[in-house]
Coordinates of N, CA and C in Angstrom, one line a residue:
R196 N -14.5 3.0 -17.7 CA -13.6 4.1 -17.3 C -13.8 5.3 -18.2
K197 N -14.3 5.1 -19.4 CA -14.6 6.3 -20.3 C -15.9 6.9 -20.1
S198 N -16.7 6.3 -19.2 CA -18.1 6.9 -19.0 C -18.0 8.2 -18.2
P199 N -18.9 9.2 -18.6 CA -18.9 10.4 -17.9 C -19.5 10.3 -16.5
G200 N -19.2 11.4 -15.7 CA -19.9 11.5 -14.4 C -19.4 10.4 -13.4
A201 N -20.3 10.1 -12.5 CA -20.0 9.2 -11.3 C -19.6 7.8 -11.8
V202 N -20.2 7.3 -12.9 CA -19.9 5.9 -13.4 C -18.4 5.7 -13.6
G203 N -17.7 6.7 -14.1 CA -16.3 6.5 -14.4 C -15.5 6.4 -13.1
Y204 N -16.0 6.8 -12.0 CA -15.3 6.7 -10.7 C -15.5 5.3 -10.0
L205 N -16.4 4.5 -10.5 CA -16.7 3.2 -9.9 C -15.5 2.3 -9.8
P206 N -15.2 1.8 -8.6 CA -14.0 0.9 -8.5 C -14.3 -0.5 -9.2
I207 N -13.3 -1.0 -9.9 CA -13.4 -2.2 -10.6 C -12.3 -3.2 -10.2
I208 N -12.8 -4.5 -9.8 CA -11.8 -5.6 -9.6 C -12.0 -6.6 -10.7
L209 N -11.0 -6.9 -11.5 CA -11.1 -7.9 -12.5 C -10.5 -9.2 -12.1
M210 N -11.2 -10.3 -12.3 CA -10.7 -11.6 -11.9 C -10.5 -12.5 -13.2
S211 N -9.4 -13.2 -13.2 CA -9.2 -14.1 -14.3 C -8.3 -15.3 -13.9
S212 N -8.4 -16.4 -14.6 CA -7.5 -17.5 -14.3 C -6.3 -17.4 -15.2
S213 N -6.3 -16.5 -16.1 CA -5.1 -16.3 -17.0 C -4.3 -15.1 -16.5
K214 N -3.1 -15.0 -16.9 CA -2.2 -13.9 -16.4 C -2.5 -12.6 -17.3
K215 N -3.5 -11.9 -16.9 CA -3.8 -10.7 -17.6 C -3.7 -9.4 -16.8
A216 N -2.9 -9.5 -15.7 CA -2.9 -8.3 -14.8 C -2.4 -7.1 -15.4
E217 N -1.3 -7.1 -16.2 CA -0.7 -5.9 -16.8 C -1.7 -5.3 -17.8
E218 N -2.4 -6.1 -18.5 CA -3.4 -5.6 -19.5 C -4.6 -5.0 -18.8
A219 N -5.0 -5.6 -17.6 CA -6.1 -5.1 -16.8 C -5.8 -3.8 -16.2
Y220 N -4.6 -3.6 -15.7 CA -4.2 -2.3 -15.1 C -4.1 -1.2 -16.2
A221 N -3.6 -1.6 -17.3 CA -3.5 -0.6 -18.4 C -4.9 -0.2 -18.9
A222 N -5.9 -1.0 -18.7 CA -7.3 -0.6 -19.0 C -8.0 0.2 -18.0
G223 N -7.3 0.3 -16.8 CA -7.8 1.2 -15.8 C -8.5 0.5 -14.6
V224 N -8.4 -0.8 -14.4 CA -9.0 -1.5 -13.3 C -8.3 -1.0 -12.0
T225 N -9.1 -1.1 -10.9 CA -8.6 -0.7 -9.6 C -7.6 -1.8 -9.0
D226 N -8.0 -3.0 -9.3 CA -7.2 -4.2 -8.8 C -7.5 -5.4 -9.6
F227 N -6.6 -6.4 -9.5 CA -6.7 -7.6 -10.3 C -6.5 -8.8 -9.4
L228 N -7.3 -9.8 -9.5 CA -7.2 -11.1 -8.8 C -7.0 -12.3 -9.7
S229 N -6.1 -13.1 -9.4 CA -5.9 -14.3 -10.2 C -6.7 -15.5 -9.5
K230 N -7.5 -16.1 -10.3 CA -8.3 -17.2 -9.9 C -7.4 -18.5 -9.7
P231 N -7.8 -19.4 -8.7 CA -8.9 -19.2 -7.7 C -8.5 -18.3 -6.6
V232 N -9.5 -17.7 -6.1 CA -9.3 -16.6 -5.0 C -9.9 -17.1 -3.7
G233 N -9.1 -16.9 -2.6 CA -9.5 -17.3 -1.3 C -10.4 -16.2 -0.7
K234 N -11.2 -16.6 0.3 CA -12.2 -15.7 0.9 C -11.5 -14.5 1.5
N235 N -10.5 -14.7 2.3 CA -9.8 -13.6 3.0 C -9.2 -12.6 2.0
M236 N -8.6 -13.1 1.0 CA -8.0 -12.3 0.0 C -9.1 -11.4 -0.7
L237 N -10.2 -12.1 -1.1 CA -11.3 -11.3 -1.7 C -11.8 -10.2 -0.8
L238 N -12.1 -10.5 0.5 CA -12.6 -9.5 1.4 C -11.6 -8.4 1.6
K239 N -10.3 -8.7 1.7 CA -9.3 -7.7 1.8 C -9.3 -6.8 0.6
K240 N -9.4 -7.4 -0.6 CA -9.3 -6.6 -1.8 C -10.5 -5.7 -1.9
V241 N -11.7 -6.2 -1.6 CA -12.9 -5.4 -1.7 C -12.8 -4.2 -0.8
G242 N -12.4 -4.4 0.4 CA -12.2 -3.4 1.4 C -11.2 -2.3 0.9
T243 N -10.1 -2.8 0.3 CA -9.1 -1.8 -0.1 C -9.6 -1.0 -1.3
V244 N -10.2 -1.6 -2.2 CA -10.7 -0.8 -3.4 C -11.8 0.2 -3.0
L245 N -12.6 -0.2 -2.0 CA -13.6 0.8 -1.6 C -13.0 2.0 -0.9
E246 N -11.9 1.7 -0.1 CA -11.2 2.8 0.6 C -10.5 3.6 -0.5
N247 N -10.0 3.0 -1.5 CA -9.4 3.7 -2.6 C -10.4 4.7 -3.3
A248 N -11.6 4.2 -3.5 CA -12.7 5.0 -4.1 C -13.0 6.2 -3.1
F249 N -13.0 5.8 -1.8 CA -13.2 6.9 -0.8 C -12.2 7.9 -0.9
Y250 N -10.9 7.5 -1.1 CA -9.8 8.5 -1.2 C -10.1 9.5 -2.4
K251 N -10.5 9.0 -3.5 CA -10.8 9.8 -4.7 C -12.0 10.8 -4.3
Q252 N -12.9 10.3 -3.6 CA -14.1 11.2 -3.2 C -13.6 12.3 -2.3
M253 N -12.7 11.9 -1.4 CA -12.1 12.9 -0.4 C -11.4 14.0 -1.1
I254 N -10.7 13.7 -2.2 CA -10.0 14.7 -3.0 C -11.0 15.7 -3.5
R255 N -12.0 15.2 -4.1 CA -13.1 16.1 -4.7 C -13.7 16.9 -3.6
R256 N -14.0 16.3 -2.5 CA -14.7 17.0 -1.4 C -13.8 18.1 -0.8
F257 N -12.5 17.8 -0.7 CA -11.6 18.8 -0.2 C -11.5 20.0 -1.1
E258 N -11.5 19.8 -2.4 CA -11.4 20.9 -3.3 C -12.7 21.7 -3.3
Q259 N -13.8 21.0 -3.1 CA -15.1 21.7 -3.0 C -15.2 22.6 -1.8
I260 N -14.8 22.0 -0.6 CA -14.9 22.7 0.7 C -14.0 23.9 0.8
T261 N -12.7 23.6 0.4 CA -11.7 24.7 0.6 C -11.4 25.6 -0.6
G262 N -11.8 25.1 -1.8 CA -11.6 25.9 -3.0 C -10.1 25.8 -3.4
K263 N -9.3 24.9 -2.8 CA -7.9 24.8 -3.1 C -7.7 23.5 -4.0
N264 N -6.6 23.5 -4.7 CA -6.2 22.4 -5.5 C -5.6 21.4 -4.5
A265 N -6.1 20.1 -4.6 CA -5.6 19.1 -3.6 C -4.1 18.8 -3.8
E266 N -3.6 18.8 -5.0 CA -2.2 18.5 -5.2 C -1.3 19.7 -4.6
D267 N -1.7 20.9 -4.8 CA -1.0 22.0 -4.3 C -1.0 22.1 -2.8
S268 N -2.1 21.5 -2.2 CA -2.2 21.6 -0.8 C -1.6 20.3 -0.1
K269 N -0.9 19.5 -0.8 CA -0.3 18.3 -0.3 C -1.3 17.3 0.3
F270 N -2.6 17.5 -0.2 CA -3.7 16.6 0.3 C -3.7 15.3 -0.5
E271 N -3.1 15.4 -1.7 CA -3.2 14.2 -2.6 C -2.0 13.3 -2.4
Y272 N -2.1 12.1 -2.7 CA -1.1 11.1 -2.6 C 0.1 11.4 -3.5
D273 N 1.3 11.4 -2.9 CA 2.5 11.8 -3.7 C 3.6 10.7 -3.5
P274 N 3.9 9.9 -4.5 CA 4.9 8.9 -4.4 C 6.3 9.4 -3.9
S275 N 6.6 10.6 -4.3 CA 7.9 11.1 -3.9 C 8.1 11.3 -2.4
K276 N 6.9 11.2 -1.6 CA 6.9 11.4 -0.2 C 6.9 10.0 0.5
V277 N 6.8 8.9 -0.3 CA 6.7 7.6 0.3 C 8.0 6.8 0.3
E278 N 8.3 6.2 1.4 CA 9.5 5.4 1.5 C 9.2 3.9 1.6
V279 N 9.7 3.1 0.7 CA 9.4 1.7 0.7 C 10.6 0.9 1.2
M280 N 10.4 0.1 2.2 CA 11.4 -0.8 2.6 C 11.3 -2.1 1.9
V281 N 12.3 -2.5 1.1 CA 12.3 -3.7 0.3 C 13.2 -4.7 1.0
V282 N 12.6 -5.8 1.5 CA 13.3 -6.8 2.3 C 13.4 -8.1 1.5
D283 N 14.6 -8.5 1.1 CA 14.8 -9.7 0.3 C 16.2 -10.2 0.4
D284 N 16.5 -11.4 0.6 CA 17.9 -11.9 0.7 C 18.5 -12.1 -0.7
D285 N 17.6 -12.0 -1.8 CA 18.1 -12.1 -3.1 C 18.5 -10.7 -3.7
M286 N 19.8 -10.6 -4.0 CA 20.3 -9.3 -4.4 C 19.7 -8.8 -5.7
V287 N 19.4 -9.7 -6.7 CA 18.8 -9.4 -8.0 C 17.4 -8.8 -7.8
T288 N 16.6 -9.4 -6.9 CA 15.3 -8.9 -6.6 C 15.4 -7.5 -6.0
R289 N 16.2 -7.3 -5.0 CA 16.4 -6.0 -4.3 C 16.7 -4.9 -5.4
K290 N 17.7 -5.2 -6.2 CA 18.1 -4.2 -7.2 C 17.0 -3.9 -8.2
L291 N 16.3 -5.0 -8.7 CA 15.3 -4.8 -9.7 C 14.1 -4.0 -9.1
V292 N 13.6 -4.4 -8.0 CA 12.5 -3.7 -7.4 C 12.9 -2.2 -7.0
S293 N 14.1 -2.1 -6.5 CA 14.6 -0.7 -6.2 C 14.6 0.2 -7.4
R294 N 15.0 -0.3 -8.5 CA 15.1 0.5 -9.8 C 13.7 0.8 -10.2
W295 N 12.7 -0.1 -10.1 CA 11.3 0.2 -10.5 C 10.8 1.3 -9.7
L296 N 11.0 1.2 -8.4 CA 10.4 2.2 -7.4 C 11.1 3.6 -7.6
T297 N 12.4 3.6 -7.6 CA 13.1 4.9 -7.7 C 12.8 5.7 -9.0
T298 N 12.6 4.9 -10.1 CA 12.3 5.6 -11.3 C 10.9 6.1 -11.3
N299 N 10.1 5.7 -10.3 CA 8.8 6.3 -10.2 C 8.6 7.1 -8.9
K300 N 9.8 7.7 -8.5 CA 9.8 8.8 -7.5 C 9.8 8.3 -6.1
Y301 N 9.6 6.9 -5.9 CA 9.6 6.4 -4.5 C 11.0 6.5 -3.9
K302 N 11.1 6.7 -2.6 CA 12.3 6.5 -1.8 C 12.4 5.0 -1.4
V303 N 13.6 4.5 -1.4 CA 13.7 3.0 -1.1 C 14.8 2.8 0.0
V304 N 14.5 1.9 0.9 CA 15.4 1.3 1.9 C 15.6 -0.1 1.6
L305 N 16.8 -0.6 1.4 CA 17.0 -2.0 1.1 C 17.5 -2.8 2.3
C306 N 17.0 -4.0 2.6 CA 17.4 -4.8 3.7 C 17.6 -6.3 3.2
K307 N 18.7 -6.9 3.6 CA 19.0 -8.3 3.2 C 18.3 -9.3 4.0
T308 N 17.9 -9.0 5.2 CA 17.3 -10.0 6.1 C 16.1 -9.4 6.9
G309 N 15.3 -10.3 7.5 CA 14.2 -9.8 8.3 C 14.7 -9.1 9.6
V310 N 15.8 -9.6 10.1 CA 16.3 -9.0 11.3 C 16.8 -7.5 11.1
E311 N 17.5 -7.3 9.9 CA 17.9 -6.0 9.6 C 16.7 -5.1 9.3
A312 N 15.6 -5.7 8.7 CA 14.4 -4.9 8.4 C 13.7 -4.5 9.7
W313 N 13.6 -5.4 10.7 CA 13.0 -5.1 11.9 C 13.6 -4.0 12.7
K314 N 15.0 -3.9 12.6 CA 15.7 -2.8 13.2 C 15.3 -1.5 12.6
G315 N 15.2 -1.5 11.2 CA 14.9 -0.3 10.5 C 13.4 0.1 10.8
I316 N 12.5 -0.9 10.9 CA 11.1 -0.6 11.2 C 11.0 0.1 12.6
Q317 N 11.8 -0.4 13.5 CA 11.8 0.2 14.9 C 12.3 1.6 14.9
S318 N 13.3 1.9 14.0 CA 13.8 3.2 13.9 C 12.7 4.1 13.3
W319 N 11.9 3.6 12.3 CA 10.8 4.3 11.7 C 9.8 4.7 12.8
S320 N 9.5 3.7 13.6 CA 8.5 4.0 14.7 C 8.9 5.1 15.6
Q321 N 10.2 5.2 15.9 CA 10.7 6.3 16.8 C 10.6 7.6 16.1
E322 N 10.8 7.6 14.8 CA 10.8 8.9 14.0 C 9.4 9.5 13.9
V323 N 8.4 8.6 13.8 CA 7.0 9.0 13.5 C 6.1 9.0 14.8
K324 N 6.7 8.7 15.9 CA 5.9 8.5 17.1 C 5.1 9.7 17.4
G325 N 3.8 9.5 17.5 CA 2.9 10.6 17.8 C 2.4 11.4 16.6
K326 N 3.0 11.0 15.4 CA 2.6 11.8 14.2 C 1.7 11.0 13.3
D327 N 1.0 11.7 12.4 CA 0.0 11.1 11.5 C 0.8 10.6 10.2
D328 N 1.5 9.5 10.3 CA 2.4 9.1 9.3 C 1.7 8.4 8.1
I329 N 1.9 8.8 6.9 CA 1.3 8.2 5.7 C 2.4 8.0 4.7
T330 N 3.6 7.8 5.1 CA 4.7 7.9 4.1 C 5.6 6.6 4.1
R331 N 5.3 5.6 4.8 CA 6.1 4.4 4.8 C 5.4 3.1 4.6
M332 N 6.0 2.2 3.9 CA 5.4 0.8 3.8 C 6.5 -0.2 3.6
I333 N 6.2 -1.5 3.7 CA 7.1 -2.6 3.7 C 6.8 -3.6 2.7
L334 N 7.8 -4.0 1.9 CA 7.6 -5.0 0.8 C 8.6 -6.1 1.2
S335 N 8.1 -7.2 1.6 CA 9.1 -8.3 2.1 C 8.9 -9.6 1.5
D336 N 10.0 -10.3 1.2 CA 10.0 -11.7 0.8 C 9.6 -12.5 1.9
V337 N 9.1 -13.7 1.6 CA 8.6 -14.7 2.7 C 9.8 -15.5 3.2
T338 N 10.5 -16.2 2.3 CA 11.5 -17.1 2.6 C 12.9 -16.5 2.7
M339 N 13.3 -16.2 4.0 CA 14.6 -15.6 4.2 C 15.3 -16.2 5.5
P340 N 16.6 -16.2 5.5 CA 17.3 -16.8 6.7 C 17.1 -15.9 7.9
E341 N 17.3 -16.4 9.1 CA 17.2 -15.7 10.4 C 15.7 -15.4 10.7
L342 N 15.0 -14.6 9.9 CA 13.7 -14.2 10.2 C 12.8 -14.2 8.9
S343 N 11.8 -15.0 8.9 CA 11.0 -15.1 7.7 C 10.1 -13.9 7.5
G344 N 9.5 -13.7 6.3 CA 8.6 -12.6 6.1 C 7.4 -12.8 6.9
F345 N 6.9 -14.0 7.1 CA 5.7 -14.2 8.0 C 6.0 -13.8 9.4
K346 N 7.2 -14.1 9.9 CA 7.5 -13.7 11.3 C 7.7 -12.2 11.4
L347 N 8.3 -11.6 10.4 CA 8.5 -10.2 10.4 C 7.1 -9.5 10.4
L348 N 6.2 -10.0 9.6 CA 4.8 -9.5 9.5 C 4.1 -9.6 10.9
E349 N 4.3 -10.7 11.6 CA 3.7 -10.9 12.9 C 4.3 -9.9 13.9
W350 N 5.6 -9.6 13.8 CA 6.2 -8.7 14.7 C 5.7 -7.3 14.5
V351 N 5.6 -6.9 13.2 CA 5.1 -5.6 12.8 C 3.6 -5.4 13.3
M352 N 2.8 -6.4 13.1 CA 1.4 -6.2 13.4 C 1.1 -6.3 14.9
S353 N 2.0 -6.9 15.7 CA 1.8 -7.1 17.1 C 2.3 -6.0 17.9
D354 N 3.0 -5.0 17.3 CA 3.6 -3.9 18.0 C 2.7 -2.6 17.7
K355 N 2.2 -2.0 18.7 CA 1.3 -0.9 18.5 C 2.0 0.3 17.9
N356 N 3.3 0.4 17.9 CA 4.1 1.5 17.3 C 4.4 1.2 15.9
T357 N 4.2 0.0 15.4 CA 4.6 -0.3 14.0 C 3.4 -0.9 13.2
K358 N 2.3 -1.3 13.8 CA 1.2 -2.0 13.1 C 0.5 -1.1 12.0
H359 N 0.8 0.2 12.1 CA 0.1 1.1 11.1 C 0.9 1.1 9.8
F360 N 2.1 0.5 9.7 CA 2.9 0.4 8.5 C 2.3 -0.6 7.6
P361 N 1.9 -0.3 6.3 CA 1.3 -1.3 5.4 C 2.4 -2.3 5.0
V362 N 2.0 -3.6 4.9 CA 3.0 -4.6 4.5 C 2.5 -5.4 3.3
I363 N 3.3 -5.6 2.3 CA 3.0 -6.5 1.2 C 4.1 -7.7 1.3
L364 N 3.6 -8.9 1.3 CA 4.5 -10.0 1.3 C 4.7 -10.5 -0.2
M365 N 5.8 -11.1 -0.5 CA 6.0 -11.6 -1.9 C 6.8 -12.9 -1.8
S366 N 6.5 -13.9 -2.7 CA 7.2 -15.1 -2.6 C 7.2 -15.9 -4.0
A367 N 8.2 -16.6 -4.2 CA 8.2 -17.5 -5.4 C 8.0 -19.0 -5.0
T368 N 8.0 -19.2 -3.7 CA 7.8 -20.6 -3.2 C 6.5 -20.8 -2.4
T369 N 6.2 -19.8 -1.6 CA 4.9 -19.9 -0.8 C 3.8 -19.3 -1.7
T370 N 3.3 -20.1 -2.6 CA 2.3 -19.6 -3.6 C 0.9 -20.3 -3.4
D371 N 0.8 -21.2 -2.5 CA -0.4 -21.9 -2.3 C -1.4 -21.0 -1.5
H372 N -2.7 -21.4 -1.5 CA -3.7 -20.6 -0.8 C -3.5 -20.5 0.7
S373 N -3.0 -21.6 1.3 CA -2.8 -21.5 2.7 C -1.8 -20.4 3.1
G374 N -0.7 -20.3 2.3 CA 0.3 -19.3 2.6 C -0.3 -17.9 2.4
I375 N -1.0 -17.7 1.3 CA -1.6 -16.4 1.0 C -2.6 -16.0 2.0
Q376 N -3.5 -17.0 2.4 CA -4.5 -16.8 3.5 C -3.8 -16.4 4.8
R377 N -2.7 -17.1 5.1 CA -2.0 -16.8 6.4 C -1.5 -15.4 6.3
S378 N -1.0 -14.9 5.2 CA -0.5 -13.6 5.1 C -1.6 -12.5 5.3
I379 N -2.7 -12.7 4.7 CA -3.8 -11.8 4.8 C -4.4 -11.8 6.2
Q380 N -4.5 -13.0 6.8 CA -5.1 -13.1 8.2 C -4.2 -12.4 9.2
T381 N -2.9 -12.5 9.0 CA -1.9 -11.9 9.9 C -1.9 -10.4 9.8
G382 N -2.3 -9.9 8.7 CA -2.4 -8.4 8.6 C -1.7 -7.8 7.4
S383 N -1.2 -8.6 6.4 CA -0.6 -8.0 5.2 C -1.7 -7.3 4.4
Q384 N -1.3 -6.3 3.6 CA -2.3 -5.6 2.8 C -2.5 -6.4 1.4
D385 N -1.4 -7.1 1.0 CA -1.5 -7.9 -0.2 C -0.4 -8.9 -0.2
F386 N -0.5 -9.8 -1.3 CA 0.5 -10.8 -1.4 C 0.9 -10.9 -2.9
L387 N 2.2 -10.9 -3.2 CA 2.6 -10.9 -4.6 C 3.3 -12.2 -4.9
V388 N 2.9 -12.9 -5.9 CA 3.6 -14.1 -6.3 C 4.7 -13.8 -7.4
K389 N 5.9 -14.2 -7.1 CA 7.0 -13.9 -8.0 C 7.0 -14.9 -9.1
P390 N 7.4 -14.5 -10.3 CA 7.8 -13.2 -10.7 C 6.5 -12.3 -11.0
F391 N 6.7 -11.0 -10.7 CA 5.6 -10.1 -11.0 C 6.2 -8.9 -11.8
T392 N 5.3 -8.2 -12.5 CA 5.8 -7.1 -13.4 C 5.9 -5.8 -12.6
K393 N 6.5 -4.9 -13.2 CA 6.6 -3.5 -12.7 C 5.3 -2.9 -12.5
A394 N 4.4 -3.0 -13.6 CA 3.1 -2.4 -13.5 C 2.2 -3.0 -12.4
V395 N 2.3 -4.3 -12.2 CA 1.5 -4.9 -11.1 C 2.0 -4.3 -9.7
L396 N 3.3 -4.3 -9.5 CA 3.9 -3.8 -8.2 C 3.5 -2.4 -8.0
L397 N 3.6 -1.5 -9.0 CA 3.3 -0.1 -8.8 C 1.9 0.1 -8.5
N398 N 1.0 -0.6 -9.2 CA -0.4 -0.5 -9.0 C -0.8 -0.9 -7.6
K399 N -0.2 -2.0 -7.1 CA -0.5 -2.5 -5.8 C -0.1 -1.5 -4.7
I400 N 1.1 -0.9 -4.8 CA 1.6 0.0 -3.9 C 0.7 1.3 -3.9
K401 N 0.4 1.8 -5.1 CA -0.4 3.0 -5.2 C -1.8 2.8 -4.6
T402 N -2.5 1.7 -4.9 CA -3.8 1.5 -4.3 C -3.8 1.4 -2.8
I403 N -2.8 0.7 -2.2 CA -2.7 0.6 -0.8 C -2.4 1.9 -0.1
M404 N -1.4 2.7 -0.7 CA -1.0 3.9 -0.1 C -2.1 5.0 -0.2
E405 N -2.9 4.9 -1.3 CA -4.0 5.9 -1.4 C -5.1 5.6 -0.3
T406 N -5.2 4.4 0.1 CA -6.2 4.1 1.2 C -5.7 4.6 2.5
V407 N -4.4 4.6 2.7 CA -3.8 5.1 3.9 C -4.0 6.6 3.9
V408 N -3.8 7.3 2.8 CA -4.0 8.7 2.7 C -5.4 9.1 2.9
A409 N -6.3 8.2 2.4 CA -7.8 8.5 2.5 C -8.2 8.6 4.0
R410 N -7.6 7.7 4.8 CA -8.0 7.8 6.2 C -7.5 9.0 6.9
R411 N -6.3 9.4 6.5 CA -5.7 10.7 7.0 C -6.6 11.9 6.5
N412 N -7.0 11.8 5.3 CA -7.7 12.9 4.7 C -9.1 13.2 5.3
E413 N -9.7 12.1 5.7 CA -11.0 12.2 6.4 C -10.8 12.9 7.7
R414 N -9.7 12.7 8.4 CA -9.5 13.4 9.7 C -9.2 14.9 9.4
L415 N -8.5 15.2 8.3 CA -8.2 16.5 8.0 C -9.5 17.3 7.6
L416 N -10.4 16.6 6.8 CA -11.6 17.2 6.4 C -12.5 17.5 7.6
Q417 N -12.5 16.7 8.6 CA -13.2 16.9 9.8 C -12.7 18.2 10.5
M418 N -11.4 18.4 10.5 CA -10.8 19.6 11.1 C -11.2 20.8 10.3
V419 N -11.2 20.7 8.9 CA -11.6 21.8 8.1 C -13.1 22.2 8.4
R420 N -14.0 21.2 8.5 CA -15.4 21.5 8.8 C -15.6 22.2 10.1
M421 N -14.8 21.8 11.1 CA -14.9 22.4 12.4 C -14.4 23.8 12.4
Q422 N -13.4 24.1 11.6 CA -12.9 25.5 11.5 C -13.9 26.4 10.8
N423 N -14.5 25.8 9.7 CA -15.5 26.5 9.0 C -16.7 26.9 9.8
R424 N -17.1 26.0 10.7 CA -18.2 26.3 11.6 C -17.9 27.4 12.6
R425 N -16.7 27.5 13.0 CA -16.3 28.5 14.0 C -16.2 29.9 13.3
T426 N -15.9 30.0 12.0 CA -15.7 31.3 11.3 C -17.0 31.8 10.6

């Protein structure tokens, strides 16, 4: 990370069988994987970090093409514009995660059940219908009454109006590889094993949302190029 030039921009995934995630993120890694790692999780992570690197490249290209500062132009990822829906039947978890997020400028929506969350997600889909939305994501527990996190994820991913919302599942009970693999195969962006630290959560959300912004930015850059050709 201290190397000059392009080397310092290289994405890094650190893997370890020991719990070194917080130390790894502090050192500047893009993501961290706890061994043993399943195939689907590994492929998902590699894809995400590459898109994250693409996002950083888009920022530099935008500034080169337009001569504008990316942050001033709202082209850069901004946590204060992101709304995170936290879904968990445990009040302590909801309050803790909410405090972590709000102190880092995120907006938070709290839901006690999957059913309540699904209603909120449907409202989101109506608000952003037809728009290029990059401001919402879902963080859901797996084991909940009425509607599990897995089922909620299935509903989100099977609806064309909601499947663009990134989802992270979390659990203290479903920690085996089959559960994690099921989560990734169904469409979640990541899976967090409870308990997790503030640093781990914030890094996961940042990496995922930056990839969402990267896709939007590429579309914007294409529009800028077309306008430049006309002038």
